[in-house]
Amino acid sequence: MVQCDYERMEDKIKTFSQFGDTGKGGITRFSLSEEAVAARREFVRRMEEIGATVTTDDMANVYATIAGTEDLPMIFSGSHMDSVRQGGNYDGILGVLTAMEVAETIVKEKIPHRHPITVIVWTNEEGARFEPAMMSSGVICGKFNKDDMLASQAKDIPGYTFGEALEKSGFKGEEKNRLNPSNTKALVELHIEQGPVLEAEGIDIGVVEGVCGMINYEFTFTGQAGHAGTTPMKYRKDALYAAVKTIQYLHDELDQLDGKLVYTTGKISAHPNIHTIIPDEVKITLDARHQDPEVIKQVLAVIKKIPGLVENCKVSYEEAWSRKTVSFTSELVDYVEKSAQEYGYTNRRIYSGPGHDAQFAIDLVPTTMIFVPSVGGHSHCEIEYTPVENCLKGANVLLNTILHIDKQ
Amino acid sequence: MVQCDYERMEDKIKTFSQFGDTGKGGITRFSLSEEAVAARREFVRRMEEIGATVTTDDMANVYATIAGTEDLPMIFSGSHMDSVRQGGNYDGILGVLTAMEVAETIVKEKIPHRHPITVIVWTNEEGARFEPAMMSSGVICGKFNKDDMLASQAKDIPGYTFGEALEKSGFKGEEKNRLNPSNTKALVELHIEQGPVLEAEGIDIGVVEGVCGMINYEFTFTGQAGHAGTTPMKYRKDALYAAVKTIQYLHDELDQLDGKLVYTTGKISAHPNIHTIIPDEVKITLDARHQDPEVIKQVLAVIKKIPGLVENCKVSYEEAWSRKTVSFTSELVDYVEKSAQEYGYTNRRIYSGPGHDAQFAIDLVPTTMIFVPSVGGHSHCEIEYTPVENCLKGANVLLNTILHIDKQ
């Protein structure tokens, strides 16, 4: 079977790791920053070198297209090039690099294909410099208002907007170039798993079925401040102890639900947060994710069972945000699975916990994703790592998937 | 029996509430601030008006002495005039005002006394502007190095030291004027309880036996960060959940110890404290206080039983600071109790949870304290309140106690 090239794959990873290199194994490559623009220029240079035609749309999303033998809709593949602060060399960028490697393999091996094959680079997936995350796919897929996005303020330069960064980047193009259902056959995004499952189970390829639904709640516990040395235990209204009791309750109850449920109390704050004062207000967050909306409903039922008064403290909560489960195009999911099997790669079906541009794209065009393992499950940090061998397996599955799609 | 005067007591409270008035019921009167110096001037003016001789020592502690009929050691009474930010009108200052009222009553009622009676004002008890708390009693009683204290940096003015504030105050005197065992008979400090016990039990006077021993520990839980959406529950090392389990364990175990034990987990911090990330490091504090060192030992035994690994997270802890139980001079404690009984005031023996200048003074001279109730147990806040009637009862007990001491 046709294969992508190990050395080219390795070279791509090494080259793009230089744009925003922190010197400590990772990158800081904020969207539309100097480093990100330099990475985009290298992308364009390399794609034009293999004969691609490059266009950009009004959100600076980049499209590099290798013509097909027939006048048919395009097959897209790619991801994003921006990173969080002190992020790694794989999140996002690997989806671009594997798509580039697939295109290069197709061109160099002269693999016949009927559909045009387009490598796509989304602008500002991370939202690390300009909020929100998945900004440009969100605009194109009708999730966000474009004017609001243009006014989004940079976190690193006071008063600097996304709109200004867009103008300055040299990558702002025309709205007519946007990803468009009328001339799109499919979109396949490869990404690192950002979790430990594939590595722990010794699996090469994650066949992504969709993106998990999630809810995020914020809880507030209101007690009464008091001096640590003067308030007898029986008179206390300790908001931190109320939070402790509630977190324990959530674990006890949620652990009884489906084993695939993940939930996290990631954030906590106490007031006045002084070691000699009984806390009078504590806030915690609860993030819960599952592919099955029924399980999310069960989580909500558990939350609603929390009494209004815990340890004499008032408990209140509100939904901060939520996301419905997104299911990818089943035909495409099957192609990914088939492709992995054809190479003899171990694979399993999996749902994505984090969000990706693909979850917005699915509203517009047939979409799916491919996961490769993240060593140690690390992501959004400098030690994020996927061996070249795994990256290459991902590229091969992407190549094979695109060729299967091309045949339809 | 001889009594202090309600209207004079009320006038003193009202007058001194103006120095640093926040306009919201409380005061901000940082040590040696303009407001604090104005309050000291009013103190000096009023004490001189009733015939007192005023001196100050090298830490700006102020001593206003009414001569006795014999050449005997002095009987001291007083407290501090500085406050925390947005503090109340009773913490500290009430000990000064009741001592002033006692002196005024003795002078105006021409009550014979053999010993000189001195009203003392300690400098910088709160440590709210210059750390540490109880700075000047600490220097005089050999707890703190004076040069270090003079170099203490103001929290409100960058680069401004306690030494500079001392020079500027006009209250810096000579070291020879310090409180001195050779010419001291006793020291009695009246203070608000700063806790809810006296009010809840309908008690007028707290006969303070000492200051509770305490320990303060800081715990660190080290887990592993991971994405909320990608890390299955079984792979998690959630440092916040480890902290939750440990706080629950502490409650379960410590609640079985003596009922007078108070313990507080007042401070918590989580890293990275992002709602979509499993916390990899959480820190909590544990403050525990009890008058009996044996009970504190039991608390330590409970801490030492915490396993090194909780919920797959590493647990470590260290003592941040501790204080041994301080017992006041039993003869003086008895006089306070007797004095309250003679007025028919309800009273109970009590240990102080918070620290006071008196806990340092006891190392130098015979010392005790008198507590009056704090409404709602509130302290270090603008709603701190003790009705004039209770303040007056405290002044009467102080007067009677001093007269009992004078007879010995």
PDB file of N, CA and C in Angstrom, chain A residues 193-197 200 216 227-233 235-236 240-241 244-245 247-248 251 261-268 270 273-277 279 285 287 289 321 353-354 376 378, chain B residues 193-197 200 216 224 227-233 235-236 240-241 244-245 247-248 251 261-268 270 273-277 279 285 287 289 321 353-354:
ATOM      1  N   GLU A 193      -4.727  13.076  20.318  1.00  0.00           N
ATOM      2  CA  GLU A 193      -5.857  12.761  21.197  1.00  0.00           C
ATOM      3  C   GLU A 193      -6.013  13.776  22.322  1.00  0.00           C
ATOM      4  N   GLN A 194      -4.880  14.296  22.824  1.00  0.00           N
ATOM      5  CA  GLN A 194      -4.882  15.183  23.996  1.00  0.00           C
ATOM      6  C   GLN A 194      -5.349  14.473  25.263  1.00  0.00           C
ATOM      7  N   GLY A 195      -5.280  13.160  25.254  1.00  0.00           N
ATOM      8  CA  GLY A 195      -5.666  12.375  26.425  1.00  0.00           C
ATOM      9  C   GLY A 195      -4.844  11.097  26.426  1.00  0.00           C
ATOM     10  N   PRO A 196      -4.980  10.291  27.482  1.00  0.00           N
ATOM     11  CA  PRO A 196      -4.079   9.139  27.656  1.00  0.00           C
ATOM     12  C   PRO A 196      -4.613   7.808  27.119  1.00  0.00           C
ATOM     13  N   VAL A 197      -5.831   7.790  26.578  1.00  0.00           N
ATOM     14  CA  VAL A 197      -6.489   6.507  26.300  1.00  0.00           C
ATOM     15  C   VAL A 197      -5.755   5.675  25.252  1.00  0.00           C
ATOM     16  N   ALA A 200      -2.357   4.433  26.497  1.00  0.00           N
ATOM     17  CA  ALA A 200      -2.500   3.457  27.587  1.00  0.00           C
ATOM     18  C   ALA A 200      -2.972   2.112  27.064  1.00  0.00           C
ATOM     19  N   ASN A 216     -21.000  22.746  31.863  1.00  0.00           N
ATOM     20  CA  ASN A 216     -20.098  23.356  32.830  1.00  0.00           C
ATOM     21  C   ASN A 216     -20.923  24.193  33.782  1.00  0.00           C
ATOM     22  N   HIS A 227     -13.540  34.005  63.095  1.00  0.00           N
ATOM     23  CA  HIS A 227     -12.132  33.839  63.459  1.00  0.00           C
ATOM     24  C   HIS A 227     -11.857  32.371  63.779  1.00  0.00           C
ATOM     25  N   ALA A 228     -10.756  31.870  63.219  1.00  0.00           N
ATOM     26  CA  ALA A 228     -10.382  30.464  63.405  1.00  0.00           C
ATOM     27  C   ALA A 228     -10.202  30.095  64.872  1.00  0.00           C
ATOM     28  N   GLY A 229      -9.870  31.101  65.690  1.00  0.00           N
ATOM     29  CA  GLY A 229      -9.558  30.791  67.078  1.00  0.00           C
ATOM     30  C   GLY A 229     -10.706  31.013  68.037  1.00  0.00           C
ATOM     31  N   THR A 230     -11.789  31.624  67.567  1.00  0.00           N
ATOM     32  CA  THR A 230     -12.837  32.019  68.519  1.00  0.00           C
ATOM     33  C   THR A 230     -14.191  31.389  68.230  1.00  0.00           C
ATOM     34  N   THR A 231     -14.359  30.794  67.068  1.00  0.00           N
ATOM     35  CA  THR A 231     -15.683  30.305  66.712  1.00  0.00           C
ATOM     36  C   THR A 231     -15.770  28.804  66.956  1.00  0.00           C
ATOM     37  N   PRO A 232     -16.526  28.390  67.976  1.00  0.00           N
ATOM     38  CA  PRO A 232     -16.662  26.955  68.241  1.00  0.00           C
ATOM     39  C   PRO A 232     -17.210  26.238  67.004  1.00  0.00           C
ATOM     40  N   MET A 233     -16.833  24.990  66.837  1.00  0.00           N
ATOM     41  CA  MET A 233     -17.207  24.238  65.637  1.00  0.00           C
ATOM     42  C   MET A 233     -18.722  24.250  65.418  1.00  0.00           C
ATOM     43  N   TYR A 235     -20.931  26.441  65.911  1.00  0.00           N
ATOM     44  CA  TYR A 235     -21.514  27.684  65.402  1.00  0.00           C
ATOM     45  C   TYR A 235     -21.079  27.989  63.960  1.00  0.00           C
ATOM     46  N   ARG A 236     -20.263  27.128  63.387  1.00  0.00           N
ATOM     47  CA  ARG A 236     -19.653  27.494  62.109  1.00  0.00           C
ATOM     48  C   ARG A 236     -20.551  27.278  60.901  1.00  0.00           C
ATOM     49  N   LEU A 240     -16.077  26.344  52.831  1.00  0.00           N
ATOM     50  CA  LEU A 240     -15.160  25.385  52.202  1.00  0.00           C
ATOM     51  C   LEU A 240     -15.573  23.948  52.545  1.00  0.00           C
ATOM     52  N   TYR A 241     -16.010  23.754  53.785  1.00  0.00           N
ATOM     53  CA  TYR A 241     -16.440  22.397  54.152  1.00  0.00           C
ATOM     54  C   TYR A 241     -17.710  22.026  53.377  1.00  0.00           C
ATOM     55  N   VAL A 244     -16.482  20.907  50.105  1.00  0.00           N
ATOM     56  CA  VAL A 244     -15.866  19.577  50.232  1.00  0.00           C
ATOM     57  C   VAL A 244     -16.944  18.496  50.243  1.00  0.00           C
ATOM     58  N   LYS A 245     -17.984  18.716  51.046  1.00  0.00           N
ATOM     59  CA  LYS A 245     -19.083  17.743  51.134  1.00  0.00           C
ATOM     60  C   LYS A 245     -19.743  17.564  49.764  1.00  0.00           C
ATOM     61  N   ILE A 247     -18.417  18.205  46.704  1.00  0.00           N
ATOM     62  CA  ILE A 247     -17.527  17.535  45.744  1.00  0.00           C
ATOM     63  C   ILE A 247     -17.548  16.021  46.005  1.00  0.00           C
ATOM     64  N   GLN A 248     -17.539  15.652  47.287  1.00  0.00           N
ATOM     65  CA  GLN A 248     -17.592  14.228  47.623  1.00  0.00           C
ATOM     66  C   GLN A 248     -18.913  13.617  47.147  1.00  0.00           C
ATOM     67  N   HIS A 251     -18.746  13.050  43.422  1.00  0.00           N
ATOM     68  CA  HIS A 251     -17.975  11.849  43.097  1.00  0.00           C
ATOM     69  C   HIS A 251     -18.802  10.600  43.373  1.00  0.00           C
ATOM     70  N   LEU A 261     -18.292   8.510  31.385  1.00  0.00           N
ATOM     71  CA  LEU A 261     -18.487   9.895  31.840  1.00  0.00           C
ATOM     72  C   LEU A 261     -17.186  10.427  32.436  1.00  0.00           C
ATOM     73  N   VAL A 262     -16.791  11.626  32.034  1.00  0.00           N
ATOM     74  CA  VAL A 262     -15.684  12.301  32.720  1.00  0.00           C
ATOM     75  C   VAL A 262     -16.226  13.583  33.329  1.00  0.00           C
ATOM     76  N   TYR A 263     -15.779  13.874  34.555  1.00  0.00           N
ATOM     77  CA  TYR A 263     -16.222  15.110  35.216  1.00  0.00           C
ATOM     78  C   TYR A 263     -15.055  15.662  36.022  1.00  0.00           C
ATOM     79  N   THR A 264     -15.015  16.957  36.136  1.00  0.00           N
ATOM     80  CA  THR A 264     -13.842  17.625  36.709  1.00  0.00           C
ATOM     81  C   THR A 264     -14.269  18.838  37.528  1.00  0.00           C
ATOM     82  N   THR A 265     -13.753  18.913  38.749  1.00  0.00           N
ATOM     83  CA  THR A 265     -13.884  20.157  39.511  1.00  0.00           C
ATOM     84  C   THR A 265     -12.496  20.807  39.444  1.00  0.00           C
ATOM     85  N   GLY A 266     -12.313  21.607  38.410  1.00  0.00           N
ATOM     86  CA  GLY A 266     -10.967  22.104  38.096  1.00  0.00           C
ATOM     87  C   GLY A 266     -10.618  23.408  38.780  1.00  0.00           C
ATOM     88  N   LYS A 267     -11.648  24.148  39.181  1.00  0.00           N
ATOM     89  CA  LYS A 267     -11.415  25.507  39.666  1.00  0.00           C
ATOM     90  C   LYS A 267     -12.075  25.677  41.027  1.00  0.00           C
ATOM     91  N   ILE A 268     -11.355  26.274  41.940  1.00  0.00           N
ATOM     92  CA  ILE A 268     -11.925  26.550  43.256  1.00  0.00           C
ATOM     93  C   ILE A 268     -11.376  27.875  43.748  1.00  0.00           C
ATOM     94  N   ALA A 270     -11.722  30.519  47.351  1.00  0.00           N
ATOM     95  CA  ALA A 270     -12.309  30.713  48.676  1.00  0.00           C
ATOM     96  C   ALA A 270     -12.145  32.176  49.065  1.00  0.00           C
ATOM     97  N   ASN A 273     -10.012  33.649  52.059  1.00  0.00           N
ATOM     98  CA  ASN A 273      -8.818  32.848  51.784  1.00  0.00           C
ATOM     99  C   ASN A 273      -7.636  33.245  52.674  1.00  0.00           C
ATOM    100  N   ILE A 274      -7.921  33.310  53.963  1.00  0.00           N
ATOM    101  CA  ILE A 274      -6.917  33.632  54.977  1.00  0.00           C
ATOM    102  C   ILE A 274      -6.919  32.457  55.956  1.00  0.00           C
ATOM    103  N   HIS A 275      -5.733  32.005  56.354  1.00  0.00           N
ATOM    104  CA  HIS A 275      -5.672  30.751  57.113  1.00  0.00           C
ATOM    105  C   HIS A 275      -6.344  30.839  58.478  1.00  0.00           C
ATOM    106  N   THR A 276      -6.551  32.059  59.002  1.00  0.00           N
ATOM    107  CA  THR A 276      -7.175  32.198  60.328  1.00  0.00           C
ATOM    108  C   THR A 276      -8.647  32.618  60.259  1.00  0.00           C
ATOM    109  N   ILE A 277      -9.231  32.574  59.062  1.00  0.00           N
ATOM    110  CA  ILE A 277     -10.639  32.981  58.918  1.00  0.00           C
ATOM    111  C   ILE A 277     -11.434  31.839  58.281  1.00  0.00           C
ATOM    112  N   PRO A 279     -13.872  30.415  55.825  1.00  0.00           N
ATOM    113  CA  PRO A 279     -14.313  30.946  54.531  1.00  0.00           C
ATOM    114  C   PRO A 279     -15.821  31.208  54.507  1.00  0.00           C
ATOM    115  N   THR A 285     -16.126  24.838  40.070  1.00  0.00           N
ATOM    116  CA  THR A 285     -16.720  24.541  38.770  1.00  0.00           C
ATOM    117  C   THR A 285     -16.869  23.036  38.616  1.00  0.00           C
ATOM    118  N   ASP A 287     -17.213  20.417  35.356  1.00  0.00           N
ATOM    119  CA  ASP A 287     -17.252  20.156  33.919  1.00  0.00           C
ATOM    120  C   ASP A 287     -17.584  18.672  33.777  1.00  0.00           C
ATOM    121  N   ARG A 289     -18.661  15.554  30.816  1.00  0.00           N
ATOM    122  CA  ARG A 289     -18.766  15.271  29.380  1.00  0.00           C
ATOM    123  C   ARG A 289     -19.113  13.805  29.122  1.00  0.00           C
ATOM    124  N   TRP A 321     -21.730  27.183  30.715  1.00  0.00           N
ATOM    125  CA  TRP A 321     -21.927  26.911  29.292  1.00  0.00           C
ATOM    126  C   TRP A 321     -22.131  25.434  29.075  1.00  0.00           C
ATOM    127  N   GLY A 353     -13.097  14.624  23.702  1.00  0.00           N
ATOM    128  CA  GLY A 353     -13.533  15.455  24.820  1.00  0.00           C
ATOM    129  C   GLY A 353     -13.398  16.933  24.467  1.00  0.00           C
ATOM    130  N   PRO A 354     -12.216  17.353  24.055  1.00  0.00           N
ATOM    131  CA  PRO A 354     -12.039  18.769  23.696  1.00  0.00           C
ATOM    132  C   PRO A 354     -12.784  19.122  22.415  1.00  0.00           C
ATOM    133  N   GLY A 376       1.640  10.156  27.361  1.00  0.00           N
ATOM    134  CA  GLY A 376       1.297  10.598  28.718  1.00  0.00           C
ATOM    135  C   GLY A 376       0.004  11.395  28.779  1.00  0.00           C
ATOM    136  N   HIS A 378      -0.414  14.187  27.586  1.00  0.00           N
ATOM    137  CA  HIS A 378      -0.106  15.615  27.748  1.00  0.00           C
ATOM    138  C   HIS A 378      -0.524  16.430  26.529  1.00  0.00           C
TER     139      HIS A 378
ATOM    140  N   GLU B 193     -14.267  39.752  72.863  1.00  0.00           N
ATOM    141  CA  GLU B 193     -13.984  38.328  72.703  1.00  0.00           C
ATOM    142  C   GLU B 193     -13.535  37.981  71.284  1.00  0.00           C
ATOM    143  N   GLN B 194     -14.109  38.692  70.299  1.00  0.00           N
ATOM    144  CA  GLN B 194     -13.856  38.381  68.878  1.00  0.00           C
ATOM    145  C   GLN B 194     -14.413  37.027  68.483  1.00  0.00           C
ATOM    146  N   GLY B 195     -15.333  36.518  69.263  1.00  0.00           N
ATOM    147  CA  GLY B 195     -15.965  35.247  68.957  1.00  0.00           C
ATOM    148  C   GLY B 195     -17.377  35.269  69.487  1.00  0.00           C
ATOM    149  N   PRO B 196     -18.170  34.244  69.209  1.00  0.00           N
ATOM    150  CA  PRO B 196     -19.606  34.273  69.525  1.00  0.00           C
ATOM    151  C   PRO B 196     -19.999  33.654  70.873  1.00  0.00           C
ATOM    152  N   VAL B 197     -19.030  33.120  71.625  1.00  0.00           N
ATOM    153  CA  VAL B 197     -19.388  32.284  72.769  1.00  0.00           C
ATOM    154  C   VAL B 197     -20.116  33.060  73.866  1.00  0.00           C
ATOM    155  N   ALA B 200     -23.591  34.171  72.747  1.00  0.00           N
ATOM    156  CA  ALA B 200     -24.496  33.028  72.563  1.00  0.00           C
ATOM    157  C   ALA B 200     -24.936  32.449  73.904  1.00  0.00           C
ATOM    158  N   ASN B 216      -0.306  25.666  62.934  1.00  0.00           N
ATOM    159  CA  ASN B 216      -0.767  25.981  61.596  1.00  0.00           C
ATOM    160  C   ASN B 216       0.064  25.183  60.612  1.00  0.00           C
ATOM    161  N   GLN B 224      -1.615  15.139  38.850  1.00  0.00           N
ATOM    162  CA  GLN B 224      -1.162  15.341  37.473  1.00  0.00           C
ATOM    163  C   GLN B 224      -2.245  16.059  36.703  1.00  0.00           C
ATOM    164  N   HIS B 227      -6.538  16.984  30.687  1.00  0.00           N
ATOM    165  CA  HIS B 227      -7.689  17.675  30.107  1.00  0.00           C
ATOM    166  C   HIS B 227      -8.988  17.066  30.648  1.00  0.00           C
ATOM    167  N   ALA B 228      -9.899  17.951  31.047  1.00  0.00           N
ATOM    168  CA  ALA B 228     -11.174  17.519  31.629  1.00  0.00           C
ATOM    169  C   ALA B 228     -11.964  16.617  30.686  1.00  0.00           C
ATOM    170  N   GLY B 229     -11.722  16.776  29.384  1.00  0.00           N
ATOM    171  CA  GLY B 229     -12.537  16.045  28.426  1.00  0.00           C
ATOM    172  C   GLY B 229     -11.898  14.776  27.916  1.00  0.00           C
ATOM    173  N   THR B 230     -10.622  14.550  28.233  1.00  0.00           N
ATOM    174  CA  THR B 230      -9.935  13.425  27.603  1.00  0.00           C
ATOM    175  C   THR B 230      -9.392  12.402  28.588  1.00  0.00           C
ATOM    176  N   THR B 231      -9.358  12.726  29.864  1.00  0.00           N
ATOM    177  CA  THR B 231      -8.712  11.816  30.814  1.00  0.00           C
ATOM    178  C   THR B 231      -9.766  10.988  31.538  1.00  0.00           C
ATOM    179  N   PRO B 232      -9.834   9.691  31.229  1.00  0.00           N
ATOM    180  CA  PRO B 232     -10.826   8.842  31.921  1.00  0.00           C
ATOM    181  C   PRO B 232     -10.600   8.905  33.429  1.00  0.00           C
ATOM    182  N   MET B 233     -11.665   8.745  34.188  1.00  0.00           N
ATOM    183  CA  MET B 233     -11.601   8.890  35.642  1.00  0.00           C
ATOM    184  C   MET B 233     -10.527   7.986  36.249  1.00  0.00           C
ATOM    185  N   TYR B 235      -7.682   7.074  35.222  1.00  0.00           N
ATOM    186  CA  TYR B 235      -6.289   7.486  35.036  1.00  0.00           C
ATOM    187  C   TYR B 235      -5.950   8.758  35.816  1.00  0.00           C
ATOM    188  N   ARG B 236      -6.928   9.323  36.508  1.00  0.00           N
ATOM    189  CA  ARG B 236      -6.721  10.663  37.073  1.00  0.00           C
ATOM    190  C   ARG B 236      -5.926  10.677  38.365  1.00  0.00           C
ATOM    191  N   LEU B 240      -7.205  18.169  43.673  1.00  0.00           N
ATOM    192  CA  LEU B 240      -8.299  18.777  44.442  1.00  0.00           C
ATOM    193  C   LEU B 240      -9.114  17.689  45.150  1.00  0.00           C
ATOM    194  N   TYR B 241      -9.328  16.573  44.453  1.00  0.00           N
ATOM    195  CA  TYR B 241     -10.075  15.497  45.101  1.00  0.00           C
ATOM    196  C   TYR B 241      -9.280  14.927  46.272  1.00  0.00           C
ATOM    197  N   VAL B 244      -9.903  17.253  49.048  1.00  0.00           N
ATOM    198  CA  VAL B 244     -11.268  17.052  49.556  1.00  0.00           C
ATOM    199  C   VAL B 244     -11.310  15.846  50.503  1.00  0.00           C
ATOM    200  N   LYS B 245     -10.716  14.746  50.073  1.00  0.00           N
ATOM    201  CA  LYS B 245     -10.681  13.533  50.895  1.00  0.00           C
ATOM    202  C   LYS B 245      -9.967  13.811  52.219  1.00  0.00           C
ATOM    203  N   ILE B 247      -9.505  16.807  53.762  1.00  0.00           N
ATOM    204  CA  ILE B 247     -10.288  17.711  54.622  1.00  0.00           C
ATOM    205  C   ILE B 247     -11.400  16.915  55.316  1.00  0.00           C
ATOM    206  N   GLN B 248     -12.025  16.009  54.560  1.00  0.00           N
ATOM    207  CA  GLN B 248     -13.076  15.186  55.177  1.00  0.00           C
ATOM    208  C   GLN B 248     -12.492  14.296  56.281  1.00  0.00           C
ATOM    209  N   HIS B 251     -11.887  16.392  59.381  1.00  0.00           N
ATOM    210  CA  HIS B 251     -13.144  16.622  60.111  1.00  0.00           C
ATOM    211  C   HIS B 251     -13.548  15.363  60.881  1.00  0.00           C
ATOM    212  N   LEU B 261     -11.784  21.939  70.991  1.00  0.00           N
ATOM    213  CA  LEU B 261     -10.843  22.106  69.885  1.00  0.00           C
ATOM    214  C   LEU B 261     -11.515  22.878  68.746  1.00  0.00           C
ATOM    215  N   VAL B 262     -10.820  23.876  68.223  1.00  0.00           N
ATOM    216  CA  VAL B 262     -11.293  24.517  66.984  1.00  0.00           C
ATOM    217  C   VAL B 262     -10.228  24.303  65.913  1.00  0.00           C
ATOM    218  N   TYR B 263     -10.696  24.032  64.713  1.00  0.00           N
ATOM    219  CA  TYR B 263      -9.752  23.845  63.592  1.00  0.00           C
ATOM    220  C   TYR B 263     -10.391  24.401  62.320  1.00  0.00           C
ATOM    221  N   THR B 264      -9.549  24.898  61.449  1.00  0.00           N
ATOM    222  CA  THR B 264     -10.029  25.648  60.294  1.00  0.00           C
ATOM    223  C   THR B 264      -9.153  25.380  59.077  1.00  0.00           C
ATOM    224  N   THR B 265      -9.787  25.035  57.975  1.00  0.00           N
ATOM    225  CA  THR B 265      -9.079  25.008  56.698  1.00  0.00           C
ATOM    226  C   THR B 265      -9.523  26.275  55.964  1.00  0.00           C
ATOM    227  N   GLY B 266      -8.788  27.358  56.203  1.00  0.00           N
ATOM    228  CA  GLY B 266      -9.229  28.681  55.755  1.00  0.00           C
ATOM    229  C   GLY B 266      -8.764  29.058  54.367  1.00  0.00           C
ATOM    230  N   LYS B 267      -7.702  28.404  53.930  1.00  0.00           N
ATOM    231  CA  LYS B 267      -7.056  28.843  52.691  1.00  0.00           C
ATOM    232  C   LYS B 267      -6.910  27.654  51.757  1.00  0.00           C
ATOM    233  N   ILE B 268      -7.230  27.854  50.509  1.00  0.00           N
ATOM    234  CA  ILE B 268      -7.057  26.792  49.514  1.00  0.00           C
ATOM    235  C   ILE B 268      -6.642  27.428  48.204  1.00  0.00           C
ATOM    236  N   ALA B 270      -5.628  26.141  44.050  1.00  0.00           N
ATOM    237  CA  ALA B 270      -5.485  25.035  43.105  1.00  0.00           C
ATOM    238  C   ALA B 270      -4.704  25.531  41.896  1.00  0.00           C
ATOM    239  N   ASN B 273      -5.970  25.823  38.161  1.00  0.00           N
ATOM    240  CA  ASN B 273      -7.240  26.486  38.488  1.00  0.00           C
ATOM    241  C   ASN B 273      -7.993  26.945  37.247  1.00  0.00           C
ATOM    242  N   ILE B 274      -8.138  25.998  36.337  1.00  0.00           N
ATOM    243  CA  ILE B 274      -8.879  26.229  35.084  1.00  0.00           C
ATOM    244  C   ILE B 274      -9.959  25.161  35.028  1.00  0.00           C
ATOM    245  N   HIS B 275     -11.172  25.566  34.666  1.00  0.00           N
ATOM    246  CA  HIS B 275     -12.289  24.627  34.801  1.00  0.00           C
ATOM    247  C   HIS B 275     -12.171  23.389  33.927  1.00  0.00           C
ATOM    248  N   THR B 276     -11.340  23.453  32.875  1.00  0.00           N
ATOM    249  CA  THR B 276     -11.219  22.294  31.975  1.00  0.00           C
ATOM    250  C   THR B 276      -9.940  21.491  32.207  1.00  0.00           C
ATOM    251  N   ILE B 277      -9.235  21.771  33.303  1.00  0.00           N
ATOM    252  CA  ILE B 277      -7.982  21.052  33.590  1.00  0.00           C
ATOM    253  C   ILE B 277      -8.068  20.398  34.977  1.00  0.00           C
ATOM    254  N   PRO B 279      -6.716  19.598  38.380  1.00  0.00           N
ATOM    255  CA  PRO B 279      -5.684  20.286  39.159  1.00  0.00           C
ATOM    256  C   PRO B 279      -4.496  19.364  39.453  1.00  0.00           C
ATOM    257  N   THR B 285      -4.506  25.070  54.136  1.00  0.00           N
ATOM    258  CA  THR B 285      -3.936  25.298  55.464  1.00  0.00           C
ATOM    259  C   THR B 285      -4.842  24.660  56.515  1.00  0.00           C
ATOM    260  N   ASP B 287      -5.453  25.275  60.620  1.00  0.00           N
ATOM    261  CA  ASP B 287      -5.190  25.989  61.869  1.00  0.00           C
ATOM    262  C   ASP B 287      -5.952  25.228  62.943  1.00  0.00           C
ATOM    263  N   ARG B 289      -6.518  24.937  67.343  1.00  0.00           N
ATOM    264  CA  ARG B 289      -6.215  25.596  68.613  1.00  0.00           C
ATOM    265  C   ARG B 289      -6.912  24.898  69.779  1.00  0.00           C
ATOM    266  N   TRP B 321       3.573  27.678  61.360  1.00  0.00           N
ATOM    267  CA  TRP B 321       3.938  28.283  62.634  1.00  0.00           C
ATOM    268  C   TRP B 321       3.118  27.655  63.748  1.00  0.00           C
ATOM    269  N   GLY B 353      -8.692  32.596  71.663  1.00  0.00           N
ATOM    270  CA  GLY B 353      -8.185  31.974  70.444  1.00  0.00           C
ATOM    271  C   GLY B 353      -7.163  32.881  69.778  1.00  0.00           C
ATOM    272  N   PRO B 354      -7.527  34.141  69.526  1.00  0.00           N
ATOM    273  CA  PRO B 354      -6.576  35.063  68.883  1.00  0.00           C
ATOM    274  C   PRO B 354      -5.445  35.440  69.834  1.00  0.00           C
TER     275      PRO B 354
END
